[in-house]
Amino acid sequence: MINANFTGEIKKEIIKNGFENSCCKIAALAAFLRATGSIIGNGENIGFEFVTESEFVAEYFIALFEEVFGAELKIVQATTDNRNGKDRLIFQCISEKSIYILMELGILCREENTIDVKLDLDPYIIENDCCKKAYIKGAFLGSGSCSLPKLENSRSGYHLEIVFFNQTIAKSFCLLLSRYEILAKYIFRKGSYVVYLKSRESISDFLYVCSAENALDKLDKLAYKKDERNQINRIANCLQKNYDKSVMASVKQIRAIEQLQASGILNELEEPLQRVARIRLKDKEASLKELAEQLSISKSCLNHRLRKLVKISEEIDKGE
């Protein structure tokens, strides 16, 4: 649920900030239709429609189409997806203005007496830097989503994606993002081309370009908590490994000493070695530090003597 909420938070923040200039509004509308719209026909009339799962995104773009072009969009279908329980809203615009709107958005072009679809991004639409950013925002509002990793699941990761209907636009969008040093890739999935980002750094850069400061702040806080938890886990794993090694060494030492005792060789060894052996057998759970303190010797000295006891035991095994 957190991922769906985070996607909604990003989109609400983009919409709240809005687009000040007319050129930016056109760029956002162009990207929005590229991401979630399609050209449709009704008899001799040509129009367009868009599909969205978000009511507040639909309301915003309906108002934007009316503000910029005086176009009225009508809802033609409202269903619920049985797989995910999400609403699916379809809006259409088929009027005398439709072709003009699509041409202004760089989606259609007139060649002599024919009207063709422009597969690539119209450079005029994103001529200014503000328009480039508006185009990026509009595309995310159209078909973007962002997933955050779960703190308790180290396998889950960061993921942001935007879906387009043709490969040319997907390539152009990746190139557009690269202007802001955001390196995106795209894949073909279920009949669409999906532009995606998989690292926290690239998603942070994306949110910064979209001026989604609140979402960026939330991402940074989550990343900090994630890194903090990973660090704690690394330390715990390290301590556990050291503990396991210590236990294994202790078991090896005790077995060696018990073998020396059973064979009668222990009593023939030097007194310092006998003292270490007796203390080790007497307190099998004690740490090396505790044993060294009991013997009033250094930890390194204790280690040396224990290794010598183990070595003597191994030599006995070889001799047998």
mmCIF file of C-alpha atoms in Angstrom:
data_model
loop_
_atom_site.group_PDB
_atom_site.id
_atom_site.type_symbol
_atom_site.label_atom_id
_atom_site.label_comp_id
_atom_site.label_asym_id
_atom_site.label_seq_id
_atom_site.Cartn_x
_atom_site.Cartn_y
_atom_site.Cartn_z
ATOM 1 C CA MET A 1 0.000 0.000 0.000
ATOM 2 C CA ILE A 2 2.901 2.332 0.730
ATOM 3 C CA ASN A 3 4.027 2.239 -2.930
ATOM 4 C CA ALA A 4 0.607 3.200 -4.273
ATOM 5 C CA ASN A 5 0.408 5.979 -1.697
ATOM 6 C CA PHE A 6 3.877 7.271 -2.591
ATOM 7 C CA THR A 7 3.018 7.413 -6.294
ATOM 8 C CA GLY A 8 -0.138 9.364 -5.404
ATOM 9 C CA GLU A 9 1.845 11.715 -3.164
ATOM 10 C CA ILE A 10 4.278 12.523 -5.977
ATOM 11 C CA LYS A 11 1.453 13.184 -8.433
ATOM 12 C CA LYS A 12 -0.483 15.339 -5.980
ATOM 13 C CA GLU A 13 2.618 17.402 -5.268
ATOM 14 C CA ILE A 14 3.309 17.937 -8.979
ATOM 15 C CA ILE A 15 -0.289 19.003 -9.539
ATOM 16 C CA LYS A 16 -0.240 21.263 -6.472
ATOM 17 C CA ASN A 17 2.843 23.067 -7.811
ATOM 18 C CA GLY A 18 1.183 23.343 -11.241
ATOM 19 C CA PHE A 19 2.591 24.820 -14.450
ATOM 20 C CA GLU A 20 2.903 28.602 -14.641
ATOM 21 C CA ASN A 21 3.681 29.216 -18.314
ATOM 22 C CA SER A 22 1.478 28.341 -21.284
ATOM 23 C CA CYS A 23 4.394 26.590 -22.993
ATOM 24 C CA CYS A 24 4.824 24.351 -19.941
ATOM 25 C CA LYS A 25 1.143 23.482 -19.876
ATOM 26 C CA ILE A 26 1.303 22.428 -23.518
ATOM 27 C CA ALA A 27 4.419 20.333 -22.842
ATOM 28 C CA ALA A 28 2.710 18.638 -19.887
ATOM 29 C CA LEU A 29 -0.427 17.921 -21.939
ATOM 30 C CA ALA A 30 1.686 16.520 -24.787
ATOM 31 C CA ALA A 31 3.573 14.185 -22.450
ATOM 32 C CA PHE A 32 0.386 13.155 -20.657
ATOM 33 C CA LEU A 33 -1.259 12.044 -23.910
ATOM 34 C CA ARG A 34 1.954 10.338 -25.062
ATOM 35 C CA ALA A 35 1.961 8.334 -21.846
ATOM 36 C CA THR A 36 -1.683 7.432 -21.401
ATOM 37 C CA GLY A 37 -3.618 8.671 -24.440
ATOM 38 C CA SER A 38 -4.461 7.401 -27.902
ATOM 39 C CA ILE A 39 -5.896 8.761 -31.149
ATOM 40 C CA ILE A 40 -9.428 7.598 -31.936
ATOM 41 C CA GLY A 41 -11.914 8.064 -34.763
ATOM 42 C CA ASN A 42 -15.662 8.447 -34.987
ATOM 43 C CA GLY A 43 -16.798 8.449 -38.585
ATOM 44 C CA GLU A 44 -14.893 11.238 -40.325
ATOM 45 C CA ASN A 45 -13.938 12.869 -37.035
ATOM 46 C CA ILE A 46 -10.587 12.329 -35.359
ATOM 47 C CA GLY A 47 -10.126 12.784 -31.649
ATOM 48 C CA PHE A 48 -8.268 11.443 -28.674
ATOM 49 C CA GLU A 49 -8.881 9.745 -25.371
ATOM 50 C CA PHE A 50 -6.913 9.061 -22.236
ATOM 51 C CA VAL A 51 -7.133 6.412 -19.547
ATOM 52 C CA THR A 52 -6.283 6.924 -15.889
ATOM 53 C CA GLU A 53 -6.776 5.243 -12.531
ATOM 54 C CA SER A 54 -6.561 8.529 -10.657
ATOM 55 C CA GLU A 55 -9.616 10.739 -10.312
ATOM 56 C CA PHE A 56 -7.641 13.803 -9.177
ATOM 57 C CA VAL A 57 -5.232 13.433 -12.151
ATOM 58 C CA ALA A 58 -8.221 13.193 -14.508
ATOM 59 C CA GLU A 59 -9.835 16.296 -13.003
ATOM 60 C CA TYR A 60 -6.611 18.257 -13.304
ATOM 61 C CA PHE A 61 -6.027 17.456 -16.983
ATOM 62 C CA ILE A 62 -9.653 17.945 -17.953
ATOM 63 C CA ALA A 63 -9.384 21.437 -16.465
ATOM 64 C CA LEU A 64 -6.032 21.989 -18.209
ATOM 65 C CA PHE A 65 -7.415 20.981 -21.632
ATOM 66 C CA GLU A 66 -10.315 23.369 -21.115
ATOM 67 C CA GLU A 67 -8.031 26.196 -19.944
ATOM 68 C CA VAL A 68 -5.495 25.906 -22.768
ATOM 69 C CA PHE A 69 -7.687 24.826 -25.690
ATOM 70 C CA GLY A 70 -11.264 25.343 -24.542
ATOM 71 C CA ALA A 71 -11.801 21.611 -25.094
ATOM 72 C CA GLU A 72 -14.394 19.566 -23.273
ATOM 73 C CA LEU A 73 -13.626 15.985 -22.406
ATOM 74 C CA LYS A 74 -16.365 13.532 -21.557
ATOM 75 C CA ILE A 75 -16.100 10.411 -19.466
ATOM 76 C CA VAL A 76 -17.126 7.438 -21.587
ATOM 77 C CA GLN A 77 -16.285 4.560 -19.280
ATOM 78 C CA ALA A 78 -15.736 3.983 -15.578
ATOM 79 C CA THR A 79 -14.910 0.442 -14.510
ATOM 80 C CA THR A 80 -13.072 -1.329 -11.723
ATOM 81 C CA ASP A 81 -10.183 -3.654 -12.502
ATOM 82 C CA ASN A 82 -11.003 -6.994 -10.879
ATOM 83 C CA ARG A 83 -7.308 -7.849 -10.531
ATOM 84 C CA ASN A 84 -6.223 -4.871 -8.437
ATOM 85 C CA GLY A 85 -9.513 -3.244 -7.449
ATOM 86 C CA LYS A 86 -8.494 0.085 -8.993
ATOM 87 C CA ASP A 87 -10.842 2.349 -10.928
ATOM 88 C CA ARG A 88 -10.268 2.728 -14.659
ATOM 89 C CA LEU A 89 -11.550 5.982 -16.119
ATOM 90 C CA ILE A 90 -11.667 6.737 -19.865
ATOM 91 C CA PHE A 91 -12.179 10.278 -21.178
ATOM 92 C CA GLN A 92 -12.655 11.319 -24.812
ATOM 93 C CA CYS A 93 -12.504 14.447 -26.910
ATOM 94 C CA ILE A 94 -13.897 14.259 -30.441
ATOM 95 C CA SER A 95 -14.682 17.672 -31.854
ATOM 96 C CA GLU A 96 -13.662 20.181 -34.490
ATOM 97 C CA LYS A 97 -10.811 21.217 -32.209
ATOM 98 C CA SER A 98 -9.376 17.722 -31.765
ATOM 99 C CA ILE A 99 -7.027 17.742 -34.750
ATOM 100 C CA TYR A 100 -5.863 21.262 -33.933
ATOM 101 C CA ILE A 101 -5.133 20.231 -30.329
ATOM 102 C CA LEU A 102 -3.175 17.149 -31.391
ATOM 103 C CA MET A 103 -1.156 19.215 -33.858
ATOM 104 C CA GLU A 104 -0.413 21.847 -31.210
ATOM 105 C CA LEU A 105 0.762 19.076 -28.895
ATOM 106 C CA GLY A 106 3.137 17.745 -31.565
ATOM 107 C CA ILE A 107 1.297 14.442 -31.887
ATOM 108 C CA LEU A 108 -0.146 15.016 -35.376
ATOM 109 C CA CYS A 109 1.398 16.876 -38.303
ATOM 110 C CA ARG A 110 0.015 18.000 -41.670
ATOM 111 C CA GLU A 111 1.911 16.954 -44.785
ATOM 112 C CA GLU A 112 0.329 18.557 -47.867
ATOM 113 C CA ASN A 113 -3.203 17.123 -47.866
ATOM 114 C CA THR A 114 -2.596 14.362 -45.335
ATOM 115 C CA ILE A 115 -2.384 14.257 -41.569
ATOM 116 C CA ASP A 116 0.164 11.898 -40.078
ATOM 117 C CA VAL A 117 1.036 10.756 -36.573
ATOM 118 C CA LYS A 118 4.400 11.994 -35.276
ATOM 119 C CA LEU A 119 6.031 9.073 -33.523
ATOM 120 C CA ASP A 120 8.879 11.091 -32.063
ATOM 121 C CA LEU A 121 8.927 13.907 -29.551
ATOM 122 C CA ASP A 122 8.480 17.337 -31.159
ATOM 123 C CA PRO A 123 11.587 19.380 -30.197
ATOM 124 C CA TYR A 124 9.517 22.592 -30.357
ATOM 125 C CA ILE A 125 7.374 21.306 -27.452
ATOM 126 C CA ILE A 126 10.422 21.109 -25.165
ATOM 127 C CA GLU A 127 12.364 24.082 -26.509
ATOM 128 C CA ASN A 128 12.811 25.723 -23.087
ATOM 129 C CA ASP A 129 14.242 24.152 -19.940
ATOM 130 C CA CYS A 130 10.973 24.760 -18.060
ATOM 131 C CA CYS A 131 9.125 22.884 -20.814
ATOM 132 C CA LYS A 132 11.508 19.943 -20.646
ATOM 133 C CA LYS A 133 10.771 19.590 -16.933
ATOM 134 C CA ALA A 134 7.040 20.046 -17.553
ATOM 135 C CA TYR A 135 7.158 17.264 -20.148
ATOM 136 C CA ILE A 136 8.819 14.940 -17.615
ATOM 137 C CA LYS A 137 6.179 15.807 -15.016
ATOM 138 C CA GLY A 138 3.314 15.322 -17.485
ATOM 139 C CA ALA A 139 4.592 11.882 -18.486
ATOM 140 C CA PHE A 140 4.803 10.757 -14.859
ATOM 141 C CA LEU A 141 1.297 12.063 -14.179
ATOM 142 C CA GLY A 142 0.114 10.031 -17.153
ATOM 143 C CA SER A 143 1.559 6.580 -16.528
ATOM 144 C CA GLY A 144 4.225 6.911 -13.854
ATOM 145 C CA SER A 145 4.607 4.938 -10.661
ATOM 146 C CA CYS A 146 7.230 4.722 -7.942
ATOM 147 C CA SER A 147 7.885 1.855 -5.521
ATOM 148 C CA LEU A 148 9.814 2.145 -2.277
ATOM 149 C CA PRO A 149 11.628 -0.706 -0.552
ATOM 150 C CA LYS A 150 10.288 -2.102 2.694
ATOM 151 C CA LEU A 151 12.477 -1.638 5.756
ATOM 152 C CA GLU A 152 12.012 -5.218 6.894
ATOM 153 C CA ASN A 153 12.651 -6.716 3.437
ATOM 154 C CA SER A 154 16.226 -6.349 2.224
ATOM 155 C CA ARG A 155 15.348 -7.821 -1.182
ATOM 156 C CA SER A 156 12.840 -5.153 -2.132
ATOM 157 C CA GLY A 157 14.283 -2.154 -3.946
ATOM 158 C CA TYR A 158 13.659 1.270 -5.421
ATOM 159 C CA HIS A 159 11.751 1.409 -8.699
ATOM 160 C CA LEU A 160 10.279 4.218 -10.783
ATOM 161 C CA GLU A 161 8.735 3.700 -14.189
ATOM 162 C CA ILE A 162 6.767 5.460 -16.917
ATOM 163 C CA VAL A 163 4.955 3.532 -19.641
ATOM 164 C CA PHE A 164 4.795 4.620 -23.304
ATOM 165 C CA PHE A 165 3.052 3.067 -26.271
ATOM 166 C CA ASN A 166 5.914 3.272 -28.767
ATOM 167 C CA GLN A 167 9.639 2.699 -28.699
ATOM 168 C CA THR A 168 10.611 5.993 -30.314
ATOM 169 C CA ILE A 169 9.005 8.056 -27.560
ATOM 170 C CA ALA A 170 10.545 5.812 -24.894
ATOM 171 C CA LYS A 171 14.007 6.380 -26.399
ATOM 172 C CA SER A 172 13.421 10.124 -26.644
ATOM 173 C CA PHE A 173 12.276 10.263 -23.034
ATOM 174 C CA CYS A 174 15.447 8.474 -21.871
ATOM 175 C CA LEU A 175 17.474 11.008 -23.860
ATOM 176 C CA LEU A 176 15.514 13.850 -22.258
ATOM 177 C CA LEU A 177 16.237 12.511 -18.780
ATOM 178 C CA SER A 178 19.935 12.200 -19.631
ATOM 179 C CA ARG A 179 20.056 15.990 -20.025
ATOM 180 C CA TYR A 180 19.624 16.102 -16.258
ATOM 181 C CA GLU A 181 22.185 13.311 -15.747
ATOM 182 C CA ILE A 182 19.420 10.803 -15.033
ATOM 183 C CA LEU A 183 20.379 7.565 -16.783
ATOM 184 C CA ALA A 184 17.216 5.617 -17.536
ATOM 185 C CA LYS A 185 16.658 2.398 -19.454
ATOM 186 C CA TYR A 186 13.596 0.974 -21.151
ATOM 187 C CA ILE A 187 12.207 -2.504 -21.752
ATOM 188 C CA PHE A 188 9.359 -3.954 -23.802
ATOM 189 C CA ARG A 189 6.641 -5.330 -21.530
ATOM 190 C CA LYS A 190 3.108 -6.475 -22.361
ATOM 191 C CA GLY A 191 2.891 -4.487 -25.573
ATOM 192 C CA SER A 192 4.322 -1.264 -24.116
ATOM 193 C CA TYR A 193 7.732 0.318 -23.616
ATOM 194 C CA VAL A 194 8.598 0.956 -19.994
ATOM 195 C CA VAL A 195 11.194 3.562 -19.056
ATOM 196 C CA TYR A 196 12.556 2.777 -15.605
ATOM 197 C CA LEU A 197 14.967 3.847 -12.865
ATOM 198 C CA LYS A 198 16.254 1.367 -10.278
ATOM 199 C CA SER A 199 18.573 3.342 -7.990
ATOM 200 C CA ARG A 200 17.757 5.667 -5.115
ATOM 201 C CA GLU A 201 20.110 8.314 -6.533
ATOM 202 C CA SER A 202 18.466 8.406 -9.967
ATOM 203 C CA ILE A 203 14.964 8.492 -8.452
ATOM 204 C CA SER A 204 16.067 11.321 -6.131
ATOM 205 C CA ASP A 205 17.317 13.252 -9.161
ATOM 206 C CA PHE A 206 14.022 12.591 -10.947
ATOM 207 C CA LEU A 207 11.971 13.915 -8.015
ATOM 208 C CA TYR A 208 14.248 16.963 -7.830
ATOM 209 C CA VAL A 209 13.617 17.726 -11.518
ATOM 210 C CA CYS A 210 9.878 17.351 -10.828
ATOM 211 C CA SER A 211 10.176 19.802 -7.873
ATOM 212 C CA ALA A 212 8.546 17.152 -5.656
ATOM 213 C CA GLU A 213 10.392 18.278 -2.531
ATOM 214 C CA ASN A 214 8.109 16.548 -0.012
ATOM 215 C CA ALA A 215 8.376 13.239 -1.853
ATOM 216 C CA LEU A 216 12.147 13.713 -2.115
ATOM 217 C CA ASP A 217 12.355 14.356 1.626
ATOM 218 C CA LYS A 218 10.344 11.195 2.338
ATOM 219 C CA LEU A 219 12.607 9.182 0.037
ATOM 220 C CA ASP A 220 15.743 10.501 1.762
ATOM 221 C CA LYS A 221 14.366 9.677 5.225
ATOM 222 C CA LEU A 222 13.461 6.158 4.139
ATOM 223 C CA ALA A 223 16.907 5.706 2.582
ATOM 224 C CA TYR A 224 18.541 6.869 5.831
ATOM 225 C CA LYS A 225 16.483 4.398 7.873
ATOM 226 C CA LYS A 226 17.207 1.652 5.335
ATOM 227 C CA ASP A 227 20.955 2.325 5.443
ATOM 228 C CA GLU A 228 20.868 2.519 9.243
ATOM 229 C CA ARG A 229 19.085 -0.819 9.494
ATOM 230 C CA ASN A 230 21.445 -2.410 6.964
ATOM 231 C CA GLN A 231 24.406 -1.162 9.007
ATOM 232 C CA ILE A 232 22.918 -2.635 12.186
ATOM 233 C CA ASN A 233 22.344 -5.938 10.389
ATOM 234 C CA ARG A 234 25.904 -5.954 9.045
ATOM 235 C CA ILE A 235 27.306 -5.365 12.540
ATOM 236 C CA ALA A 236 25.041 -8.061 13.998
ATOM 237 C CA ASN A 237 26.097 -10.523 11.295
ATOM 238 C CA CYS A 238 29.739 -9.688 11.874
ATOM 239 C CA LEU A 239 29.401 -10.180 15.629
ATOM 240 C CA GLN A 240 27.559 -13.459 15.061
ATOM 241 C CA LYS A 241 30.300 -14.713 12.732
ATOM 242 C CA ASN A 242 32.970 -13.747 15.237
ATOM 243 C CA TYR A 243 30.987 -15.446 17.996
ATOM 244 C CA ASP A 244 30.587 -18.599 15.918
ATOM 245 C CA LYS A 245 34.315 -18.655 15.175
ATOM 246 C CA SER A 246 35.086 -18.181 18.859
ATOM 247 C CA VAL A 247 32.758 -21.026 19.859
ATOM 248 C CA MET A 248 34.274 -23.357 17.275
ATOM 249 C CA ALA A 249 37.785 -22.501 18.458
ATOM 250 C CA SER A 250 36.748 -23.095 22.072
ATOM 251 C CA VAL A 251 35.284 -26.511 21.240
ATOM 252 C CA LYS A 252 38.453 -27.444 19.363
ATOM 253 C CA GLN A 253 40.628 -26.373 22.315
ATOM 254 C CA ILE A 254 38.565 -28.309 24.890
ATOM 255 C CA ARG A 255 38.592 -31.483 22.795
ATOM 256 C CA ALA A 256 42.354 -31.220 22.377
ATOM 257 C CA ILE A 257 42.909 -30.728 26.109
ATOM 258 C CA GLU A 258 40.575 -33.604 26.983
ATOM 259 C CA GLN A 259 42.511 -35.847 24.611
ATOM 260 C CA LEU A 260 45.810 -34.815 26.193
ATOM 261 C CA GLN A 261 44.347 -35.495 29.653
ATOM 262 C CA ALA A 262 42.994 -38.897 28.666
ATOM 263 C CA SER A 263 46.334 -39.956 27.196
ATOM 264 C CA GLY A 264 48.242 -38.809 30.288
ATOM 265 C CA ILE A 265 50.395 -36.436 28.243
ATOM 266 C CA LEU A 266 48.916 -33.317 29.865
ATOM 267 C CA ASN A 267 50.762 -34.005 33.126
ATOM 268 C CA GLU A 268 54.059 -34.207 31.240
ATOM 269 C CA LEU A 269 53.731 -30.720 29.716
ATOM 270 C CA GLU A 270 55.264 -27.497 30.987
ATOM 271 C CA GLU A 271 53.484 -25.970 33.995
ATOM 272 C CA PRO A 272 52.248 -22.849 32.050
ATOM 273 C CA LEU A 273 50.531 -25.122 29.527
ATOM 274 C CA GLN A 274 49.025 -27.268 32.293
ATOM 275 C CA ARG A 275 47.618 -24.179 34.020
ATOM 276 C CA VAL A 276 45.988 -22.946 30.803
ATOM 277 C CA ALA A 277 44.533 -26.406 30.134
ATOM 278 C CA ARG A 278 43.038 -26.734 33.622
ATOM 279 C CA ILE A 279 41.481 -23.260 33.535
ATOM 280 C CA ARG A 280 40.025 -23.925 30.070
ATOM 281 C CA LEU A 281 38.433 -27.198 31.251
ATOM 282 C CA LYS A 282 37.216 -25.666 34.497
ATOM 283 C CA ASP A 283 35.383 -22.784 32.772
ATOM 284 C CA LYS A 284 34.371 -23.954 29.293
ATOM 285 C CA GLU A 285 31.999 -21.030 28.687
ATOM 286 C CA ALA A 286 34.500 -18.286 29.551
ATOM 287 C CA SER A 287 35.810 -15.942 26.875
ATOM 288 C CA LEU A 288 39.523 -15.619 26.114
ATOM 289 C CA LYS A 289 39.536 -12.253 27.837
ATOM 290 C CA GLU A 290 38.071 -13.751 31.017
ATOM 291 C CA LEU A 291 40.519 -16.662 30.973
ATOM 292 C CA ALA A 292 43.476 -14.336 30.443
ATOM 293 C CA GLU A 293 42.396 -12.256 33.433
ATOM 294 C CA GLN A 294 42.133 -15.374 35.625
ATOM 295 C CA LEU A 295 45.649 -16.410 34.610
ATOM 296 C CA SER A 296 47.036 -12.864 34.844
ATOM 297 C CA ILE A 297 48.515 -13.112 31.345
ATOM 298 C CA SER A 298 47.861 -11.300 28.097
ATOM 299 C CA LYS A 299 45.223 -12.477 25.636
ATOM 300 C CA SER A 300 47.862 -13.035 22.949
ATOM 301 C CA CYS A 301 49.919 -15.143 25.356
ATOM 302 C CA LEU A 302 46.834 -17.222 26.195
ATOM 303 C CA ASN A 303 46.072 -17.682 22.487
ATOM 304 C CA HIS A 304 49.641 -18.839 21.868
ATOM 305 C CA ARG A 305 49.474 -21.467 24.619
ATOM 306 C CA LEU A 306 46.049 -22.757 23.530
ATOM 307 C CA ARG A 307 47.262 -23.114 19.944
ATOM 308 C CA LYS A 308 50.274 -25.035 21.243
ATOM 309 C CA LEU A 309 48.014 -27.423 23.148
ATOM 310 C CA VAL A 310 45.924 -28.011 20.024
ATOM 311 C CA LYS A 311 49.054 -28.596 17.956
ATOM 312 C CA ILE A 312 50.386 -31.189 20.448
ATOM 313 C CA SER A 313 47.024 -32.975 20.292
ATOM 314 C CA GLU A 314 47.095 -33.011 16.472
ATOM 315 C CA GLU A 315 50.643 -34.438 16.523
ATOM 316 C CA ILE A 316 49.410 -37.270 18.749
ATOM 317 C CA ASP A 317 46.665 -38.016 16.199
ATOM 318 C CA LYS A 318 49.213 -38.134 13.411
ATOM 319 C CA GLY A 319 51.483 -40.381 15.443
ATOM 320 C CA GLU A 320 48.695 -42.848 15.998
#
